[in-house]
Coordinates of C-alpha atoms in Angstrom, one line a residue:
X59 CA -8.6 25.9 -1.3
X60 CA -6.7 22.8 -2.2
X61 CA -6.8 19.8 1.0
X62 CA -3.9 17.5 0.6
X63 CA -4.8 13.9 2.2
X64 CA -1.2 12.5 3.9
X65 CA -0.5 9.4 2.9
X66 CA -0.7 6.2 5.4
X67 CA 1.4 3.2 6.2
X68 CA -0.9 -0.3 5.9
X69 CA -0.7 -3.5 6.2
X70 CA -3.7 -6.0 5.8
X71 CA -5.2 -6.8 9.2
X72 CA -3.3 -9.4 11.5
X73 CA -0.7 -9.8 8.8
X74 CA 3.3 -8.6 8.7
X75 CA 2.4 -7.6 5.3
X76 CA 3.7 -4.1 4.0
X77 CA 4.2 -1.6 5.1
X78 CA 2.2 -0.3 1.9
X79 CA 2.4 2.9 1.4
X80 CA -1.5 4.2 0.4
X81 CA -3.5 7.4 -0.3
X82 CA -6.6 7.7 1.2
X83 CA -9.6 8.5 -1.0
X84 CA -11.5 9.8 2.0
X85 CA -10.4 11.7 4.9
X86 CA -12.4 9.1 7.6
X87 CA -11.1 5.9 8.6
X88 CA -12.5 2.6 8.4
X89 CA -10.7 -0.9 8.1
X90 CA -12.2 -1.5 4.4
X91 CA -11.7 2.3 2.9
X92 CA -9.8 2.3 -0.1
X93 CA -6.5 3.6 -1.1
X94 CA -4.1 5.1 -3.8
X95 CA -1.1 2.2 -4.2
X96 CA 1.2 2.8 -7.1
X97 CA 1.5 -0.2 -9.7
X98 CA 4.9 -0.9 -7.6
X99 CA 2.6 -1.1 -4.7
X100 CA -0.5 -2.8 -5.9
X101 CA 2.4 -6.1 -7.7
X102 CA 3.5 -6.1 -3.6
X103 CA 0.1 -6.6 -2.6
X104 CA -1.0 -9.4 -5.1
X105 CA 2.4 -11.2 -4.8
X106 CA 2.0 -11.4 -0.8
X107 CA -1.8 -11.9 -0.8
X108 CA -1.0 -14.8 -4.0
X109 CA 1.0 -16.5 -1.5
X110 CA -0.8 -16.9 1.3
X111 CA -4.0 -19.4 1.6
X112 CA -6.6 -16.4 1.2
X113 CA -9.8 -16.9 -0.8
X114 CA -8.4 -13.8 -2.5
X115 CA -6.4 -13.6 -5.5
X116 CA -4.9 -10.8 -7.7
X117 CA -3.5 -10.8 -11.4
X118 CA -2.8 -7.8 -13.6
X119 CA -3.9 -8.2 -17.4
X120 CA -1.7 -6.8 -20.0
X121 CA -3.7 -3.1 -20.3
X122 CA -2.7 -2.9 -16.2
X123 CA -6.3 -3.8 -15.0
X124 CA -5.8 -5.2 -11.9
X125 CA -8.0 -8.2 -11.5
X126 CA -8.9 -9.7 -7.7
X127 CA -11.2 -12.9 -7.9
X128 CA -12.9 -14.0 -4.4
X129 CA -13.8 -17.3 -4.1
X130 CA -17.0 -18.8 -3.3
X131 CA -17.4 -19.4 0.6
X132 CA -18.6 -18.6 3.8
X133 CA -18.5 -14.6 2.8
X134 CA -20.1 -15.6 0.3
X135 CA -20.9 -16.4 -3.6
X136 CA -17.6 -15.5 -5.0
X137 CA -16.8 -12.3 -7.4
X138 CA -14.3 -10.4 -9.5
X139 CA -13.7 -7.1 -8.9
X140 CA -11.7 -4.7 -11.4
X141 CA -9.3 -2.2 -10.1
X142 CA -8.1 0.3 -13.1
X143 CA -5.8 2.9 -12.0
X144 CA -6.6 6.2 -12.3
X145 CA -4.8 8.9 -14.6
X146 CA -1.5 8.8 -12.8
X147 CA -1.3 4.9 -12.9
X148 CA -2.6 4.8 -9.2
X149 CA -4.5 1.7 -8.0
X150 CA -7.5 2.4 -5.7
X151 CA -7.3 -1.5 -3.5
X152 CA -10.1 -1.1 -0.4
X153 CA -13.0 -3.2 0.4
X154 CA -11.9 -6.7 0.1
X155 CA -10.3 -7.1 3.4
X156 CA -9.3 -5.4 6.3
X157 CA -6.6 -2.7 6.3
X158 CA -4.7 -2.0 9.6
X159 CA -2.2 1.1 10.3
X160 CA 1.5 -0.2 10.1
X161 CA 2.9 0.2 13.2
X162 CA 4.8 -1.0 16.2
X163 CA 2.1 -3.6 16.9
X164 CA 3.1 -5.4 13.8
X165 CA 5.2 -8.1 13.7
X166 CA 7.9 -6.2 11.6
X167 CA 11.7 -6.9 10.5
X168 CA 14.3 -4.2 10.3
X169 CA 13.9 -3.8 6.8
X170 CA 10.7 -3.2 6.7
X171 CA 10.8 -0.7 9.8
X172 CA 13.8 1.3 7.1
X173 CA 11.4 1.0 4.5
X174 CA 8.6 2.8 6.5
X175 CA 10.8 5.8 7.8
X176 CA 11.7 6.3 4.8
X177 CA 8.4 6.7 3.7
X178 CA 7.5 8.7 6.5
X179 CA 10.5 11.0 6.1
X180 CA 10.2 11.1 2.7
X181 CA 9.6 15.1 3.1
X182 CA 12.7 15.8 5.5
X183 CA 16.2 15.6 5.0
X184 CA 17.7 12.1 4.1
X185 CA 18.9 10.5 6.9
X186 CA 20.2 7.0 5.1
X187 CA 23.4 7.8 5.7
X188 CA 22.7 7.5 9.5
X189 CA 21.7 3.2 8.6
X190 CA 23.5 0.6 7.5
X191 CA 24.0 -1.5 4.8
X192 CA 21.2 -2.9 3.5
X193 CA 18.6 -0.5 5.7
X194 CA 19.9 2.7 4.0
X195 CA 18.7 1.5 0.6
X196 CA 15.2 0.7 2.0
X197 CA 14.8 3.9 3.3
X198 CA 15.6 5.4 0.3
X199 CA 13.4 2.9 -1.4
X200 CA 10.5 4.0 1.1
X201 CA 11.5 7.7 0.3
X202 CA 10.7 7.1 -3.0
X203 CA 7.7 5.4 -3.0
X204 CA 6.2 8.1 -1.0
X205 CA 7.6 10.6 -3.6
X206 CA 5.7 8.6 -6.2
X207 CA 2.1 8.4 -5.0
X208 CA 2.4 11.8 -3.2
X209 CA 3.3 13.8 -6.5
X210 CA -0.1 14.2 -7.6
X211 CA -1.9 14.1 -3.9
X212 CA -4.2 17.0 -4.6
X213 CA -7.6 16.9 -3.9
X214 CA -10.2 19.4 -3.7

């Protein structure tokens, strides 16, 4: 029999990051499992954790190895880890920080809060038309995104 694993809203511990839309690679929970992110995904994750002041950076090389480079410090002697996504171009990110569930407890915008019922809908009827302008088209975005990493979710 064939398990499907639901996909999760994240966002990188006591951040407003996200809501990233992941695939878990194990069916327990612990702040530093990995996930599934699409590429589309994985550039939202490097661009906000490149602009903060982490001691964790991310660049993509030109095959689509994702590269994250920790600096040397208190954690610490420094590293770089390489993330290459699997068959369907799917990034497993975990272990170099802290995930947290998206939720009501983050600090959130209403864009982001479209973007993530849209993702969470994305397998019920489209309700866009019942946001406005912008909202609707980050709901549909979220939809989409879901759509994306979900389409080959099956694991045995």
């Amino acid at each position: 029999m064939t398990a499907v694993l639901s996909m999760r809203l994240l966002t990188v511990f006591d951040s407003s990051y996200g809501p990233y839309i992941g695939l878990p690679l194990s069916p327990t929970w612990e702040p530093t499992s990995a996930h599934l992110f699409t590429r589309k995904t994985a550039d939202l994750i490097v661009r906000d954790l490149n602009g903060e002041a982490t001691d964790t950076t991310g660049t993509f090389t030109d095959d689509g190895t994702l590269l994250f480079t920790v600096e040397p410090g208190a954690n610490g002697p420094g590293e770089t880890i390489t993330v290459t996504p699997d068959e369907h171009g799917r990034y497993p990110i975990g272990g170099l920080w802290w995930w947290d569930v998206w939720g009501d407890h983050v600090p959130h915008t209403a864009g982001q809060a479209a973007f993530a019922r849209g993702a969470a809908e994305y397998q019920q009827a489209d309700a866009a038309t019942s946001l406005p302008q912008p909202l609707d088209g980050l709901y549909t975005m979220g939809r989409e995104e879901a759509r994306r990493l979900t389409q080959h979710a099956a694991a045995s």
